[in-house]
XYZ file of N, CA, C and O in Angstrom:
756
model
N 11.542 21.633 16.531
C 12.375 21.623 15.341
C 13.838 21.892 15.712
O 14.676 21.193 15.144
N 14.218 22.734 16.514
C 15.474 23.122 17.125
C 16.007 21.844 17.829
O 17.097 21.300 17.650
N 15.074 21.508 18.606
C 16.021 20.095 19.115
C 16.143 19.282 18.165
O 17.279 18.843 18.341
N 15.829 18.908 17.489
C 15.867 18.218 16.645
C 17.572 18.503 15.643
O 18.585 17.815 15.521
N 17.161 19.826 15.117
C 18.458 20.348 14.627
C 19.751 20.412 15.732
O 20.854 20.231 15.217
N 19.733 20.576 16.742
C 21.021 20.375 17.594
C 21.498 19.313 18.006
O 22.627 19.203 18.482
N 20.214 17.897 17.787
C 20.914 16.897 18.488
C 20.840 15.944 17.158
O 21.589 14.972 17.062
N 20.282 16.141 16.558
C 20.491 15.133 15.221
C 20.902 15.781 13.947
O 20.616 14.992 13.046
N 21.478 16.931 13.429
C 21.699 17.744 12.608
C 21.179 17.656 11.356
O 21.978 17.909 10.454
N 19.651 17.261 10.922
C 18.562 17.577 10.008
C 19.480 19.273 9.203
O 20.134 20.048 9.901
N 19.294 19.427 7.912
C 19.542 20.726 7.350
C 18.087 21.347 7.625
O 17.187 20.523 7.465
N 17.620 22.798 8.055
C 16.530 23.359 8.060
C 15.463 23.001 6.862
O 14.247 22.912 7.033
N 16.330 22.766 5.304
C 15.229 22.108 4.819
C 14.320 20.845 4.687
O 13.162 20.524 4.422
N 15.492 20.338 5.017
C 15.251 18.717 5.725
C 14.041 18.970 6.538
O 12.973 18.433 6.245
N 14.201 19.965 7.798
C 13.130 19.961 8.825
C 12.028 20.163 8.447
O 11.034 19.512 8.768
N 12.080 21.203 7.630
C 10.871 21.693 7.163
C 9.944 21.191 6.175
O 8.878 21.767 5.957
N 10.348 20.008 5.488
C 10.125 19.319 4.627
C 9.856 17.761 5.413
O 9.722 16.849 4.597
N 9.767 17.380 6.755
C 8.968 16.472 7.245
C 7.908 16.251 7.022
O 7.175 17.223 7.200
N 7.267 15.072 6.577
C 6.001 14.663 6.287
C 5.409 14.256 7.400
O 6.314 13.892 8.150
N 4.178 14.091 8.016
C 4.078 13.644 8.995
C 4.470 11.618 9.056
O 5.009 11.042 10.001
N 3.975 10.957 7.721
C 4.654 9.793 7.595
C 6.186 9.548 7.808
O 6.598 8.582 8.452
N 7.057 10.541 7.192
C 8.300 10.235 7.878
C 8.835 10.347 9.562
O 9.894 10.049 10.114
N 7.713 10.852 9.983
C 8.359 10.512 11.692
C 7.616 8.939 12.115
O 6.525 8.422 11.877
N 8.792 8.545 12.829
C 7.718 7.180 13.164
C 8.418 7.249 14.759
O 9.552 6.876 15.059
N 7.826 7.586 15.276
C 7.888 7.331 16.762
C 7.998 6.198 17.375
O 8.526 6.111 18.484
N 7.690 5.562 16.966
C 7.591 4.079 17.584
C 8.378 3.074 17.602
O 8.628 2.105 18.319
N 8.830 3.706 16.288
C 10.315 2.788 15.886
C 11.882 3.841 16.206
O 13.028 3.423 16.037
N 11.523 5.180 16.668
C 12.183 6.200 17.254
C 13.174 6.710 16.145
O 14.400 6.733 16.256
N 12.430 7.120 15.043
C 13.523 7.658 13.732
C 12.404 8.394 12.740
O 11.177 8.298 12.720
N 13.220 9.075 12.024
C 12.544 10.035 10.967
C 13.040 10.051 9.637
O 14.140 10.602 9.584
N 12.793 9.810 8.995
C 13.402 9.539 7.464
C 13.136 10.791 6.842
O 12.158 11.528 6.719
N 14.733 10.790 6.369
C 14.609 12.201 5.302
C 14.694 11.772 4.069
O 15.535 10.984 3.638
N 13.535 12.453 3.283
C 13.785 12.078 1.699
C 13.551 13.303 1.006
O 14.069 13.340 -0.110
N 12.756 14.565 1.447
C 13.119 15.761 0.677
C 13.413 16.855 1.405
O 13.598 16.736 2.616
N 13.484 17.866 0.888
C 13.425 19.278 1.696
C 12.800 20.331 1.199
O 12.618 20.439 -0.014
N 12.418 21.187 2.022
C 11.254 22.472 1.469
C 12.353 23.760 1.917
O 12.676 24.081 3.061
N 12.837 24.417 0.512
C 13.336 25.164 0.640
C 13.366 26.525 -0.276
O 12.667 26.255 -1.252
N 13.857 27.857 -0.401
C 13.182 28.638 -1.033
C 14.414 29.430 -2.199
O 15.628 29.609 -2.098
N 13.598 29.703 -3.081
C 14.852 30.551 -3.708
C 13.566 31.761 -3.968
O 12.354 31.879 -4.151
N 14.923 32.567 -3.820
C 14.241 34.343 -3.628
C 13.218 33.650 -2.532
O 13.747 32.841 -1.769
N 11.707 33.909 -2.371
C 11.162 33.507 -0.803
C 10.213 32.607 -1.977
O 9.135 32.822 -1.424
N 10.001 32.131 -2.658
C 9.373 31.514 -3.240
C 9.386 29.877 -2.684
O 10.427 29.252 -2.891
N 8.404 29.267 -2.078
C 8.884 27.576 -1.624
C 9.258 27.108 -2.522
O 8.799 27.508 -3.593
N 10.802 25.473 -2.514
C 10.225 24.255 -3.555
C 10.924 23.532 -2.561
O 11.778 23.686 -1.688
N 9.674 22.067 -3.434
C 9.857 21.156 -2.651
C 10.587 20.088 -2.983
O 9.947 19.202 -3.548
N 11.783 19.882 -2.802
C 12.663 18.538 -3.668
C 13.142 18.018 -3.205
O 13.345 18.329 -2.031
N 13.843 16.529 -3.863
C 14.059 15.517 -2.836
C 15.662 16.430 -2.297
O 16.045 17.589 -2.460
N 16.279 15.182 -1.593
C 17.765 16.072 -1.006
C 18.530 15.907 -1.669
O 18.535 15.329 -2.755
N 19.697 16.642 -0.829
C 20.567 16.656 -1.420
C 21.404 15.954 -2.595
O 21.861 16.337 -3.672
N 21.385 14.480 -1.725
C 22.212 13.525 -2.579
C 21.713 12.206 -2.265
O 20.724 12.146 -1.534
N 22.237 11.131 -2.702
C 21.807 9.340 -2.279
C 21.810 9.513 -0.601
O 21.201 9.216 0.426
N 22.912 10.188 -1.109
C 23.388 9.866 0.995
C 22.456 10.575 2.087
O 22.051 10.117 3.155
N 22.237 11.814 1.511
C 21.119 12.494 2.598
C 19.468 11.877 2.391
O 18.506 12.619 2.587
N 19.347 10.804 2.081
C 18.114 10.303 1.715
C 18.670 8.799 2.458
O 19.294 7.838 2.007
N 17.909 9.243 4.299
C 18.598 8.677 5.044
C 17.289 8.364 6.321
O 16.242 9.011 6.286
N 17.549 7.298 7.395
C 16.561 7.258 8.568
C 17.881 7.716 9.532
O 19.042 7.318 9.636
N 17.013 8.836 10.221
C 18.281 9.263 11.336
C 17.263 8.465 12.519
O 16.086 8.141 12.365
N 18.215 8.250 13.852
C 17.352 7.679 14.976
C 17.751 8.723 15.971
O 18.772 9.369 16.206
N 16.319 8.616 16.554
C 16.060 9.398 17.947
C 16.232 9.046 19.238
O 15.871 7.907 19.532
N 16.753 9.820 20.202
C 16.505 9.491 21.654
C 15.339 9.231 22.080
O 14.423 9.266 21.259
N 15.092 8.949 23.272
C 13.560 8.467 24.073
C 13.491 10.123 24.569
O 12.559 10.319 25.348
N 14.339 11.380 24.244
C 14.148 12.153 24.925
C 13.177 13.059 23.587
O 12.301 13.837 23.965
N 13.388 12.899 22.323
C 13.187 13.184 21.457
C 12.262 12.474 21.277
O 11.903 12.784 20.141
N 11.529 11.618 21.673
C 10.743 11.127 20.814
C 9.342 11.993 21.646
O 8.336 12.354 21.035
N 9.585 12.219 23.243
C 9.125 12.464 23.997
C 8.792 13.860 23.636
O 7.616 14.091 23.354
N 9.596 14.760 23.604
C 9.266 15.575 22.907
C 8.646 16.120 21.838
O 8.160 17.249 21.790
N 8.670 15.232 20.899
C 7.784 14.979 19.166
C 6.806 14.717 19.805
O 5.851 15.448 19.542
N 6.600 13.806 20.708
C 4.921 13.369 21.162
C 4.834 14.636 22.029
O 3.612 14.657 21.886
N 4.996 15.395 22.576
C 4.450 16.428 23.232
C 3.931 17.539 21.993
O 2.748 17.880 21.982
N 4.761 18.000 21.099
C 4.863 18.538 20.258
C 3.202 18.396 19.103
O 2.513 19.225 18.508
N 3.162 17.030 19.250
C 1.955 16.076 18.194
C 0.868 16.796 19.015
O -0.003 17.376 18.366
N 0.802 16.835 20.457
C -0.122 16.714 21.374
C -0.450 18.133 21.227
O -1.635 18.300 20.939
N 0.293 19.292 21.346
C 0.280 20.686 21.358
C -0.218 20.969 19.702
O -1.173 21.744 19.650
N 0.091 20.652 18.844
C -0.573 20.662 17.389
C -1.980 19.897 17.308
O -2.726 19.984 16.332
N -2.167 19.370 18.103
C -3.521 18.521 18.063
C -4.651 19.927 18.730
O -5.566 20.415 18.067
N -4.280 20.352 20.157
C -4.903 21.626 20.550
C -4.937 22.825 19.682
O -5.821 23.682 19.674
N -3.944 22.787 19.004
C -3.882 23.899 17.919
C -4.939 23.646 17.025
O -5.696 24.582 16.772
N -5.144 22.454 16.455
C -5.491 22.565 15.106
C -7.518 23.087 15.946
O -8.314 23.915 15.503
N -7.634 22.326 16.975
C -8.820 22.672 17.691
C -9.340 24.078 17.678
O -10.287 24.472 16.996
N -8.571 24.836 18.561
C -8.390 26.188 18.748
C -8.576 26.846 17.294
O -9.274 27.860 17.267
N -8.094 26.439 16.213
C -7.957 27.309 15.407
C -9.548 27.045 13.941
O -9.695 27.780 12.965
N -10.462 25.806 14.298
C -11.000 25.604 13.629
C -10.541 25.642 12.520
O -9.503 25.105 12.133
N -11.708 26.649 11.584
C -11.815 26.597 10.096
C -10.876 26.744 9.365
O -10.682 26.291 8.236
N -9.826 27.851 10.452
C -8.898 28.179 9.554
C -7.434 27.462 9.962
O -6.307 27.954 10.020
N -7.881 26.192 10.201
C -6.860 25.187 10.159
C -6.944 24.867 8.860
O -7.943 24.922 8.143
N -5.536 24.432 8.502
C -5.512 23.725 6.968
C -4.324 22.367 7.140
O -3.110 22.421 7.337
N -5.283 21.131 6.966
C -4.558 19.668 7.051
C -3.585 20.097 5.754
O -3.924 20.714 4.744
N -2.386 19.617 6.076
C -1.405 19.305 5.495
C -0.688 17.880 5.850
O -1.211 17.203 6.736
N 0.830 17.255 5.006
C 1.154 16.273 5.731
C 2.585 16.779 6.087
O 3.600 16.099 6.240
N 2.441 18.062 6.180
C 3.940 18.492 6.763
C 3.790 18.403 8.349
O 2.786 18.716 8.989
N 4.796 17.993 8.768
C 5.343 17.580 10.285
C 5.207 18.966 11.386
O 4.540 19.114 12.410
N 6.154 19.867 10.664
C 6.161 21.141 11.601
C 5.293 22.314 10.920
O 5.440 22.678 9.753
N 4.303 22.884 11.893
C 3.236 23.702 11.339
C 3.715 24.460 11.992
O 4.723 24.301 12.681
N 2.546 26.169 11.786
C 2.374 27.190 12.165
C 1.110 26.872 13.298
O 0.154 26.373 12.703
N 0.927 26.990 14.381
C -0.047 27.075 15.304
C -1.101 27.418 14.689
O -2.017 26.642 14.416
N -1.053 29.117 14.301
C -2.192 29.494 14.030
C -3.176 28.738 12.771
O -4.392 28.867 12.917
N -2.866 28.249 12.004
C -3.593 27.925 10.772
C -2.892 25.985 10.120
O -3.353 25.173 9.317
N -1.846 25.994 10.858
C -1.477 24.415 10.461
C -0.640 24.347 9.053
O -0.078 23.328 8.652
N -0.655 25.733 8.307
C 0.542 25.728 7.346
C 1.713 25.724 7.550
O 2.087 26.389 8.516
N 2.642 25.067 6.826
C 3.948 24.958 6.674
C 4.795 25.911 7.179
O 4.397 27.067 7.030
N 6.197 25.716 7.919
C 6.666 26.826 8.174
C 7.734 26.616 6.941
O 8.428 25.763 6.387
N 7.321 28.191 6.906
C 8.747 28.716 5.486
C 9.569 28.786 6.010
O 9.653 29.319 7.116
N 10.669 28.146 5.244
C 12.609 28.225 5.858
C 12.907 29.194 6.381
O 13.686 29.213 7.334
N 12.173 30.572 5.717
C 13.028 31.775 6.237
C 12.636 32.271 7.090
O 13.386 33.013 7.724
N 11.302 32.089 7.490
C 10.692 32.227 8.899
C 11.271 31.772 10.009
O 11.483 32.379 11.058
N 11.591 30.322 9.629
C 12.544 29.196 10.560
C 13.763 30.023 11.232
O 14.056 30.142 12.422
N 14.508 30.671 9.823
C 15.620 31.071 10.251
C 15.220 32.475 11.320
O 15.623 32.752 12.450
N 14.343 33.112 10.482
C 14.208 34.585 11.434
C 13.922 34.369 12.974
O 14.290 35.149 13.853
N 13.090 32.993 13.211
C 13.093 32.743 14.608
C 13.930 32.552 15.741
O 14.014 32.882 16.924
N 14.793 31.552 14.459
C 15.908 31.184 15.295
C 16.845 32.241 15.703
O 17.371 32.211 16.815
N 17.157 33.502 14.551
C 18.125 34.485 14.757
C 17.239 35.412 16.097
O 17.854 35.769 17.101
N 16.166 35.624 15.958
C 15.923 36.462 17.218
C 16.068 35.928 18.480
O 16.327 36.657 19.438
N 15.861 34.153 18.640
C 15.921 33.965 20.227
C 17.399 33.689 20.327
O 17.917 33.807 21.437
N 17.990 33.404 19.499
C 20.374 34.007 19.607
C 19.892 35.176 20.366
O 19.895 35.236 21.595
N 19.410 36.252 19.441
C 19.808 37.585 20.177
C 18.886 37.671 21.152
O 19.226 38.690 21.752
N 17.974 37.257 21.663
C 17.731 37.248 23.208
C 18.226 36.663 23.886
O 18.031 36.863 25.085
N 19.004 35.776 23.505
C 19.397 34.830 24.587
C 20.802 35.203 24.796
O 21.606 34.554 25.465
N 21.128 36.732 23.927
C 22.962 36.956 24.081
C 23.726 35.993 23.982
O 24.442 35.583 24.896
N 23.665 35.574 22.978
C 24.919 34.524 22.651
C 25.209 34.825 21.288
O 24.541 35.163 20.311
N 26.565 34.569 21.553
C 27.347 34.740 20.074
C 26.648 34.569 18.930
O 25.851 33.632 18.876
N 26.800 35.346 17.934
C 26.146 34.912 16.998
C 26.376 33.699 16.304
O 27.548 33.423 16.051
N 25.455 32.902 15.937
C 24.979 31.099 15.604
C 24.207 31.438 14.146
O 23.371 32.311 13.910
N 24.506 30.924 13.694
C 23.401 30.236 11.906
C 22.903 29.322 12.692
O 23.371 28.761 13.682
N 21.596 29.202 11.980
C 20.775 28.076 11.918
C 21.424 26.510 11.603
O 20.960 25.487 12.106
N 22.236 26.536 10.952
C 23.131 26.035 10.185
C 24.086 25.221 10.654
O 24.421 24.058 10.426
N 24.501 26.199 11.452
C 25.723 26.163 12.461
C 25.236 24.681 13.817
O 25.924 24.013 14.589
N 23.922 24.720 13.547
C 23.257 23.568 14.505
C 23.620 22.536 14.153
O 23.796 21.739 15.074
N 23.886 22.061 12.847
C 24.828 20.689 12.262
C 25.770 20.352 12.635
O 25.866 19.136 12.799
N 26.929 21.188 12.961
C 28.079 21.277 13.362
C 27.995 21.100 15.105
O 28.940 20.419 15.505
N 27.083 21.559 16.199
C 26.956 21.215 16.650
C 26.536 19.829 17.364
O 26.817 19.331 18.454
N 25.666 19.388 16.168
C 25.214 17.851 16.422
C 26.481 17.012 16.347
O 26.821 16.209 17.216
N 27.174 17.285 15.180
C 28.404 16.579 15.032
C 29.524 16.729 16.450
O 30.134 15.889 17.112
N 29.445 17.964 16.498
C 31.120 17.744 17.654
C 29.990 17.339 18.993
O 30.567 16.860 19.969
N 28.619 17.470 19.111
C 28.401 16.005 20.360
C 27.858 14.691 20.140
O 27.373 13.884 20.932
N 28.079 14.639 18.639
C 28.137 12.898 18.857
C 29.807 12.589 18.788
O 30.292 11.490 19.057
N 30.471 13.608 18.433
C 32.058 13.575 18.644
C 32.419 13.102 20.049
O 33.244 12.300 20.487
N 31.657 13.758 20.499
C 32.109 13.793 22.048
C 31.744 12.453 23.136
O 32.363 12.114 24.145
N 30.505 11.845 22.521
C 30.236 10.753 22.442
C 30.764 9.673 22.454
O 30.441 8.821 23.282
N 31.721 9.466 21.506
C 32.478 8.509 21.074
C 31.759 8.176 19.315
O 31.914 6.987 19.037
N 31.172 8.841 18.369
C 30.281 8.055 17.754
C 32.020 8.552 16.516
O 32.877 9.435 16.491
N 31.678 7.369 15.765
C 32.734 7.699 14.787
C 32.595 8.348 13.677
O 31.453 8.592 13.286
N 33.804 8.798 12.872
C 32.892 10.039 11.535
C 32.476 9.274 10.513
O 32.364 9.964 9.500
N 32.217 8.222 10.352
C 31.059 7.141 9.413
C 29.647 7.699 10.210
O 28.876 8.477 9.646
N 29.451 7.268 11.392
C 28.453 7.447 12.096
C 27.804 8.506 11.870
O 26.595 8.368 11.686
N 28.344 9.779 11.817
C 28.362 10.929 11.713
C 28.152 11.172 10.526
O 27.437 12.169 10.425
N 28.419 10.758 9.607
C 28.524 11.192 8.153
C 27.115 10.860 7.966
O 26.275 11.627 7.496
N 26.882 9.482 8.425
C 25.744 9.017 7.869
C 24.439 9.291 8.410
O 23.362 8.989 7.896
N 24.698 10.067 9.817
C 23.398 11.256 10.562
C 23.304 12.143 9.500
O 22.274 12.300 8.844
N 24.475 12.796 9.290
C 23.816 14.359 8.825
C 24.003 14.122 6.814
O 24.012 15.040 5.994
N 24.131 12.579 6.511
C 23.574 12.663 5.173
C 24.703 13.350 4.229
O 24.464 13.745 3.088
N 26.274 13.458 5.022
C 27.242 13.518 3.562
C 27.335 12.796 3.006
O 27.155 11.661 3.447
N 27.753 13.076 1.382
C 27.846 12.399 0.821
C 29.444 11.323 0.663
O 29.693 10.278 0.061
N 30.359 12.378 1.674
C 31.473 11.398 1.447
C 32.451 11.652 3.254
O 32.375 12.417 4.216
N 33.103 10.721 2.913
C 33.327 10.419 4.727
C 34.215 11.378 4.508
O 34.254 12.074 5.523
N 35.092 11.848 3.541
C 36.290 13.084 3.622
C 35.748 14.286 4.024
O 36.272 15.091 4.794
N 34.591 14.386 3.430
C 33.851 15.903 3.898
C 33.521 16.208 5.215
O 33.529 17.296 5.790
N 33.176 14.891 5.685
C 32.491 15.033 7.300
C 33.810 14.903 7.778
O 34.014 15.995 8.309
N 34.816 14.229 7.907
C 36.305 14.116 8.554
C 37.169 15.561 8.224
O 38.134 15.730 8.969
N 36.936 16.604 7.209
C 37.601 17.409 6.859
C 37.010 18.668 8.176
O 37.589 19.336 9.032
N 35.812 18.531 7.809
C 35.080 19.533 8.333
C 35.324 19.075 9.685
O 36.021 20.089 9.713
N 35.453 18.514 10.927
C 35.137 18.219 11.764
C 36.301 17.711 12.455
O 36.323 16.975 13.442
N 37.443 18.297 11.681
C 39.149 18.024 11.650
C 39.418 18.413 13.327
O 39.754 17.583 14.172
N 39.162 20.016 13.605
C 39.639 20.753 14.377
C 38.867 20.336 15.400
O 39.361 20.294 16.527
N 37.453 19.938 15.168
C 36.987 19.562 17.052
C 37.634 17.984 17.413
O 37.529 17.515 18.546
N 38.243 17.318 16.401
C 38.924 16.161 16.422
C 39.882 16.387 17.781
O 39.859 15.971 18.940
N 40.602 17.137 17.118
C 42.133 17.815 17.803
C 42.295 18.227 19.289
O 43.244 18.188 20.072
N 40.471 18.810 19.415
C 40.221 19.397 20.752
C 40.208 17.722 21.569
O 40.930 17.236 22.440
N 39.093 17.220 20.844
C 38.705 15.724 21.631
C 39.678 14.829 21.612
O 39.462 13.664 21.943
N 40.930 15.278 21.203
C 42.091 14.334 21.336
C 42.641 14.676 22.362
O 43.107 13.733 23.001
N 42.823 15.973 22.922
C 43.490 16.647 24.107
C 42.762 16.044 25.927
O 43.187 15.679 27.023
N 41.032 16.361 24.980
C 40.680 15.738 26.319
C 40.518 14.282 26.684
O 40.379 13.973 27.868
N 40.527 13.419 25.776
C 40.709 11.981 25.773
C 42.247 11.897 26.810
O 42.503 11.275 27.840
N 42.964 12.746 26.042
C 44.341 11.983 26.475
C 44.404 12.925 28.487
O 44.940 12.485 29.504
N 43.721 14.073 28.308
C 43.515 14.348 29.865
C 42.770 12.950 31.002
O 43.218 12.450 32.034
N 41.566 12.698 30.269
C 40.553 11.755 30.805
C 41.676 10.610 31.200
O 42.042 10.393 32.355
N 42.214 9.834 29.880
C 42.802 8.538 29.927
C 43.733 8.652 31.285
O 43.625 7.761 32.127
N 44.711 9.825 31.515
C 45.519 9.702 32.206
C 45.326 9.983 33.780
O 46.196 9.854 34.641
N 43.958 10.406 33.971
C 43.561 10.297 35.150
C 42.385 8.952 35.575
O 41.542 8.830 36.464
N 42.807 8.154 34.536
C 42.365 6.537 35.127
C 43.308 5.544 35.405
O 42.989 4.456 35.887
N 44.980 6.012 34.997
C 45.531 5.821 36.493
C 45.708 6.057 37.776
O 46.032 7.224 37.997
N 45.633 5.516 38.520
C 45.830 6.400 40.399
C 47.320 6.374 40.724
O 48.088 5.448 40.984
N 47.470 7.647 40.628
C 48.833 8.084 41.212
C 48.683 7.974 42.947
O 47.619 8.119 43.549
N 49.848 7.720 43.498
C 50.226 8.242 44.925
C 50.504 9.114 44.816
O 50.655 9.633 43.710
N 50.712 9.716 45.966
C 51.373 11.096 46.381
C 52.748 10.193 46.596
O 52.929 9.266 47.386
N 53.823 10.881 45.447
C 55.405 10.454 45.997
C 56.320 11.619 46.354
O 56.290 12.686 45.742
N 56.973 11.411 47.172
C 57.839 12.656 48.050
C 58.886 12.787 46.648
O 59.421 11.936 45.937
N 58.883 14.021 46.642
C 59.760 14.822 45.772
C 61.409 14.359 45.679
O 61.916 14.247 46.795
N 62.247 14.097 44.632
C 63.069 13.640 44.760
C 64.206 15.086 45.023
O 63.925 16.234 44.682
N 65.396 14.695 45.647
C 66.111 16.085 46.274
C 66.514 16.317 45.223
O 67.192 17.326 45.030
């Protein structure tokens, strides 16, 4: 679920709200059409956000590889756990029993391996923003971008995503200028 959120920026409810029909591996993409998310800890399940986040994002071959490992490790699970497996058609389960993971579980996971892993503190959240400044880095444009993480308007994704612009303008213009070849020229007196 984490890779997923860092390299394609899914919202946690998005993730959690995968059907197993919306992944299609084969065609290497996952369609988002709702999200499972909670008010007070109570689940609901509704479509997204907006037109725009009701979207097919596409996957790497590294990702897909992973989802199929992932399928494969839930397949032993559901074994292991017999009776008290429970079929669902949600995508990302709990090992032990094959129920749904709750958002806020999602998040509590994610906040404890930050703090094992000593790194600055990160939102769950904050994984969107990451997806964005490396398809930034990429070359992918903020249409492209907009239309991964499902804004609804290209100003929002260009507003938000202003300042890593600024950075990737600095190093473009570093890169560009070392694909001329300078000589070494003797210093003028």
């Amino acid at each position: 679920m984490f890779d997923q959120a860092v390299h394609r920026g899914p919202r946690r409810g998005e993730l959690c709200g995968l059907h197993d029909y919306d992944v299609d591996l084969e065609a290497a993409a996952i369609t988002i059409t709702t999200q499972r998310t909670s008010v007070g800890y109570k689940i609901v399940e509704k479509a997204v956000k907006s037109a725009a986040g009701d979207r097919v994002v596409d996957l790497s071959d590294e990702s897909v590889t992973n989802l199929r490992r992932y399928l494969f490790r839930r397949a032993a699970w559901k074994v292991v756990a017999g009776d008290a497996w429970v079929d669902t058609d949600i995508f990302f389960v709990r090992q032990r029993d094959g129920k749904p993971w709750h958002p806020e579980t999602v998040t509590g996971r994610f906040d404890r391996l930050v703090e094992r892993s000593e790194l600055p503190p990160v939102r769950f959240h904050d994984l969107r923003h990451v997806a964005a400044t490396l398809m930034l880095a990429t070359g992918a444009t903020i249409k492209e971008i907009q239309d991964t993480l499902g804004h609804s308007s290209y100003n929002l994704t260009a507003d938000t995503y202003t300042s890593v612009l600024a950075e990737l303008k600095k190093t473009t213009a570093e890169a560009t200028t070392k694909l001329i070849p300078r000589r070494n020229r003797p210093k003028a007196a």
